[in-house]
mmCIF file of C-alpha atoms in Angstrom:
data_model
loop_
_atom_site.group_PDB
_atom_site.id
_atom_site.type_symbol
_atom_site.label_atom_id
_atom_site.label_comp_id
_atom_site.label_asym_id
_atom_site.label_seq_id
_atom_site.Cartn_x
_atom_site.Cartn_y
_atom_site.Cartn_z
ATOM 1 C CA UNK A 1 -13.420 13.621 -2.446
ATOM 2 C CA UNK A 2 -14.361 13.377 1.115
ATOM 3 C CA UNK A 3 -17.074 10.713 1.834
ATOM 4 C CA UNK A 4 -15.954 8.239 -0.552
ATOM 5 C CA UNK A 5 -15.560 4.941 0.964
ATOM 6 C CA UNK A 6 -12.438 3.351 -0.886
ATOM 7 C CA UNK A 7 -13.203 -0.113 0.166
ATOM 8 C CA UNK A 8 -17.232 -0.588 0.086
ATOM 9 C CA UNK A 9 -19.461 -0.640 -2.892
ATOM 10 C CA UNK A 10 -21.100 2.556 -2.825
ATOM 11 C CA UNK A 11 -21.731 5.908 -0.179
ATOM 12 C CA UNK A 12 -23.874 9.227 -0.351
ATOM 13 C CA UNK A 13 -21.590 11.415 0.992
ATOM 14 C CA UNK A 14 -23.438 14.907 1.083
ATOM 15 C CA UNK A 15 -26.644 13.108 1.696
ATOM 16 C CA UNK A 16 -29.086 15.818 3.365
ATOM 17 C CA UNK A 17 -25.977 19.010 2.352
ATOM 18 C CA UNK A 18 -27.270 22.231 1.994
ATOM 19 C CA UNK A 19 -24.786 24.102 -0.208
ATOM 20 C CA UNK A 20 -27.388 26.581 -1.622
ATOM 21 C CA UNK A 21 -29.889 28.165 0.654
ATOM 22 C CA UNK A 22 -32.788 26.136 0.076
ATOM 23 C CA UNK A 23 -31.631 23.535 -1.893
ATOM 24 C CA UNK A 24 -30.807 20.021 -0.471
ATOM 25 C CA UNK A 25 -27.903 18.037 -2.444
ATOM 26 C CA UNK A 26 -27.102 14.527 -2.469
ATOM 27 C CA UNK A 27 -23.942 12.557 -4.315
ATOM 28 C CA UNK A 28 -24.516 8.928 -5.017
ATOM 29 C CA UNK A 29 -21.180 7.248 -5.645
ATOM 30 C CA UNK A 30 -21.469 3.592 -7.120
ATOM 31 C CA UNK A 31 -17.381 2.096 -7.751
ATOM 32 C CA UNK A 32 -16.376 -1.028 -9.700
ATOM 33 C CA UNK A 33 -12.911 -1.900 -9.751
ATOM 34 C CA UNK A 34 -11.061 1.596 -10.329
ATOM 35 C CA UNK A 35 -13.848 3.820 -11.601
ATOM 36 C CA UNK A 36 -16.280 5.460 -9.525
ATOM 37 C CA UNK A 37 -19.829 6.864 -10.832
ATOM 38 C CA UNK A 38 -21.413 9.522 -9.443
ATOM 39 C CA UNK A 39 -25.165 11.543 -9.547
ATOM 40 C CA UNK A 40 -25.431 14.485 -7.963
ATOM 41 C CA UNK A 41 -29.401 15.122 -7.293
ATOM 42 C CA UNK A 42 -30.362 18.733 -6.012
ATOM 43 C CA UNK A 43 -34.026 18.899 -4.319
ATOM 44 C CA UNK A 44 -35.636 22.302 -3.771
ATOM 45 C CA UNK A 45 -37.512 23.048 -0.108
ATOM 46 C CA UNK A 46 -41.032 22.577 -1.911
ATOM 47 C CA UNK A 47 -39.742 19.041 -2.902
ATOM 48 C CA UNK A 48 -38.761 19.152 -6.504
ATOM 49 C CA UNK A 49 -35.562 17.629 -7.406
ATOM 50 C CA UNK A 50 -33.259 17.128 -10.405
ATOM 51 C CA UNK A 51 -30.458 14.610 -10.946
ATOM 52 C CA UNK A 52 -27.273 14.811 -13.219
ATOM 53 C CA UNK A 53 -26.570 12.234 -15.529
ATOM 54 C CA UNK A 54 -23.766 9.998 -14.373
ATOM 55 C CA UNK A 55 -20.302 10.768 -14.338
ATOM 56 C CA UNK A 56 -17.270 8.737 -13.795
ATOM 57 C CA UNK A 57 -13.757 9.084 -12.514
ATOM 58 C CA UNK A 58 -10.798 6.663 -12.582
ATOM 59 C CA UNK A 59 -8.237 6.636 -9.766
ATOM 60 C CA UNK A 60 -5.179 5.683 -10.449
ATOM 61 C CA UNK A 61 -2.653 3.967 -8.100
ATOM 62 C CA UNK A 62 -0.197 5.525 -6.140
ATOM 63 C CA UNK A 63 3.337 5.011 -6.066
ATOM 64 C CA UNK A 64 5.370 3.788 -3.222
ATOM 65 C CA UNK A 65 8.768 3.537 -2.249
ATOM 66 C CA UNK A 66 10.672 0.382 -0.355
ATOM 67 C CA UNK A 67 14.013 0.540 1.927
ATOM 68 C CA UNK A 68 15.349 -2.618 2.575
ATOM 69 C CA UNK A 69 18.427 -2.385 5.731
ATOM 70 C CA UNK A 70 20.095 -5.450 6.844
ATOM 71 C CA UNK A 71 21.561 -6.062 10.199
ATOM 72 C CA UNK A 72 24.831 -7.274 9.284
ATOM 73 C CA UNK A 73 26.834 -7.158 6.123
ATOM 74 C CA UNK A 74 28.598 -9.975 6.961
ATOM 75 C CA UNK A 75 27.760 -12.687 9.302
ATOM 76 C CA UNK A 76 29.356 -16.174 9.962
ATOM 77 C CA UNK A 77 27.467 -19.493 8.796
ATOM 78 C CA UNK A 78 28.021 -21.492 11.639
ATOM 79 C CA UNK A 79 27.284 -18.835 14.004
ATOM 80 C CA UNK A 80 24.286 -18.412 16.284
ATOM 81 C CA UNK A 81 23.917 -14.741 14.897
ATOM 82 C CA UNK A 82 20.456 -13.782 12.903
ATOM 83 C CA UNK A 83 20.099 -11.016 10.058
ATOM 84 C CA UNK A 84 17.743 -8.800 10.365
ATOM 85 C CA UNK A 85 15.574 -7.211 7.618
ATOM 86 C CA UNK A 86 14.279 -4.264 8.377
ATOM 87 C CA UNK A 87 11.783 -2.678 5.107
ATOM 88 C CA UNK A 88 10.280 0.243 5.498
ATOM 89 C CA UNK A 89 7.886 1.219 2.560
ATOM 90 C CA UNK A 90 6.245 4.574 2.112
ATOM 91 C CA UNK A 91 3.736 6.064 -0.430
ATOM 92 C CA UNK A 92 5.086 8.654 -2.465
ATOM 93 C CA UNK A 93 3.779 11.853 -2.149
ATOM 94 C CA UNK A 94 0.568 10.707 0.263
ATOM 95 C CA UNK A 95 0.047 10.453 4.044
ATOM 96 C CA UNK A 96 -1.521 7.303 3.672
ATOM 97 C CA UNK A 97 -0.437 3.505 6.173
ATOM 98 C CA UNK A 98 0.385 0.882 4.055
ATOM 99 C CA UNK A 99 -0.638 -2.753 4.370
ATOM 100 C CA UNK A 100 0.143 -6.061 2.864
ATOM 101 C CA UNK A 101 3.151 -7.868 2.862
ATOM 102 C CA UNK A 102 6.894 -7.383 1.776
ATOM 103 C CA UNK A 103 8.865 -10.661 0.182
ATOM 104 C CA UNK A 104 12.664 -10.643 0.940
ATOM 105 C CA UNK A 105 15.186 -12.350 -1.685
ATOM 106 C CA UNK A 106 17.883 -13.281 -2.470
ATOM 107 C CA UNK A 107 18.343 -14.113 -6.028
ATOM 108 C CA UNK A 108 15.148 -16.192 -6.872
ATOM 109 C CA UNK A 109 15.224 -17.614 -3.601
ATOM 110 C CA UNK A 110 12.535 -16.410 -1.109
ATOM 111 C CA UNK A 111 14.145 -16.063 2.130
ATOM 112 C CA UNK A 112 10.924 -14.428 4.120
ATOM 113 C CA UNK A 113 7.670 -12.619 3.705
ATOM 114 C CA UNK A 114 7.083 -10.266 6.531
ATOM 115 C CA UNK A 115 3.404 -8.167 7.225
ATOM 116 C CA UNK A 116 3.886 -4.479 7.167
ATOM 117 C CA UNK A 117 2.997 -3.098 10.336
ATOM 118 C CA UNK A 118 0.513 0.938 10.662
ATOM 119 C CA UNK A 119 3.703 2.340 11.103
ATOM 120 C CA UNK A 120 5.292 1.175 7.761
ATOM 121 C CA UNK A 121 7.836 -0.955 8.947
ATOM 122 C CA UNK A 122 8.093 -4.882 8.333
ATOM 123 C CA UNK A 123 10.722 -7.043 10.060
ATOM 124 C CA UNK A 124 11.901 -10.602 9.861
ATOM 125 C CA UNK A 125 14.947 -12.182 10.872
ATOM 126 C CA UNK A 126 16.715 -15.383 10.222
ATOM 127 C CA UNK A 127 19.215 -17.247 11.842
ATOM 128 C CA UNK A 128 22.526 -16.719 9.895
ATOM 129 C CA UNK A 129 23.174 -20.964 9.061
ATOM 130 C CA UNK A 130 19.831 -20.976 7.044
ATOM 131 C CA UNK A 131 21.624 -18.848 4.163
ATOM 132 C CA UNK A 132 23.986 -20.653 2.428
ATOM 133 C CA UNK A 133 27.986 -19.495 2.307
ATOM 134 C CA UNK A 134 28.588 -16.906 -0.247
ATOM 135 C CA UNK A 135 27.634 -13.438 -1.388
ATOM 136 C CA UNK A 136 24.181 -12.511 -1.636
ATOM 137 C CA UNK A 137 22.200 -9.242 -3.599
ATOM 138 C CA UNK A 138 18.954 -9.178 -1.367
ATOM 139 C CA UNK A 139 15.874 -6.987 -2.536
ATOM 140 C CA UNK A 140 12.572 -6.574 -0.551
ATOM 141 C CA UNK A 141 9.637 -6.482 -2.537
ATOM 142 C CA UNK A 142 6.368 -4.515 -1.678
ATOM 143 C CA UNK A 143 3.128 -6.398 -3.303
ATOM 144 C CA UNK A 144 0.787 -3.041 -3.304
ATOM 145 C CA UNK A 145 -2.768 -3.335 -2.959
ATOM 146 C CA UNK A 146 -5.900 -2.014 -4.071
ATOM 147 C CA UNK A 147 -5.150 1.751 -4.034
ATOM 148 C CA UNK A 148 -0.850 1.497 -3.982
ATOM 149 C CA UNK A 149 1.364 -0.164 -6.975
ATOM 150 C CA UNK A 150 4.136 -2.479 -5.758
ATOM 151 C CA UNK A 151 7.706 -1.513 -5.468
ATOM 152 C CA UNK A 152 11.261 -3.320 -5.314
ATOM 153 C CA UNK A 153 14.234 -2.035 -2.602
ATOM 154 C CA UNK A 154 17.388 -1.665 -4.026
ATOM 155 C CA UNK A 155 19.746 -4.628 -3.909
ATOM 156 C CA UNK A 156 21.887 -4.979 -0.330
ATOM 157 C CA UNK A 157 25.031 -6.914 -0.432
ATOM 158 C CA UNK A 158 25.219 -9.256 2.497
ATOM 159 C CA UNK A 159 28.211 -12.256 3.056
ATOM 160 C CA UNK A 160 27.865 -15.261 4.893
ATOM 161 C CA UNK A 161 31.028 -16.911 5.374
#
């Protein structure tokens, strides 16, 4: 619905509208937490008016999707080299930017937490001795937000050795 202000409390959106020759309509839209209630009020041009009685919708979250690529598959420990993690995450289905924050792991161990940028893309990058020698699944994780559930990257193998 066009005039509905996701993030604020309330918004008349067709405030002032004429749909109907004659007739002036108006939508009051009050939200709390994921339902939104709404009275429509119709006034005539001699000044009458009648309201609806209030209805309500509940949104639902969208779904989104998370890439994690690494820079290297395989980088020495006691190298100077850095990995890269590139995550891009995307809503399914919508055209909508993302925002909030992706956490990269490996294992249980939180290795960074990088902002995603308007363009859907968060980076970090760490310098290849931090991680210790071995094999390692890493899996970015999306947090969602108010209007997008969360979502977890497949697992990337990467070696430091």
């Amino acid at each position: 619905y066009e005039g509905i202000n996701r993030g604020g409390e309330s918004t008349s959106a067709l405030n002032g509208t004429t749909l109907v020759s004659g007739i002036r309509f108006s939508v009051n839209v009050r939200k709390s937490g994921v339902h939104y209630y709404f009275i429509v009020k119709a006034v005539n041009a001699s000044g009458s008016s009648v309201a609806s009685n209030e209805a309500s919708a509940s949104i639902a979250k969208g779904t989104t999707h998370t890439t994690l690529t690494i820079s290297k598959s395989s980088v020495p420990h006691n190298s100077q080299h850095k990995v890269t993690f590139s995550i891009r995450v995307k809503p399914r289905g919508a055209l909508d930017t993302l925002r909030g924050t992706v956490t990269i792991k490996a294992g249980s161990e939180v290795l960074c937490v990088a902002k995603v940028a308007s363009n859907g893309i968060a980076k970090c990058a760490l310098a290849a001795k931090a991680l210790r020698v071995g094999h390692h699944e890493v899996v970015a994780t999306y947090g969602g937000n108010n209007f997008y559930s969360g979502s977890t990257s497949v697992a990337e193998k990467l070696r430091i050795t």
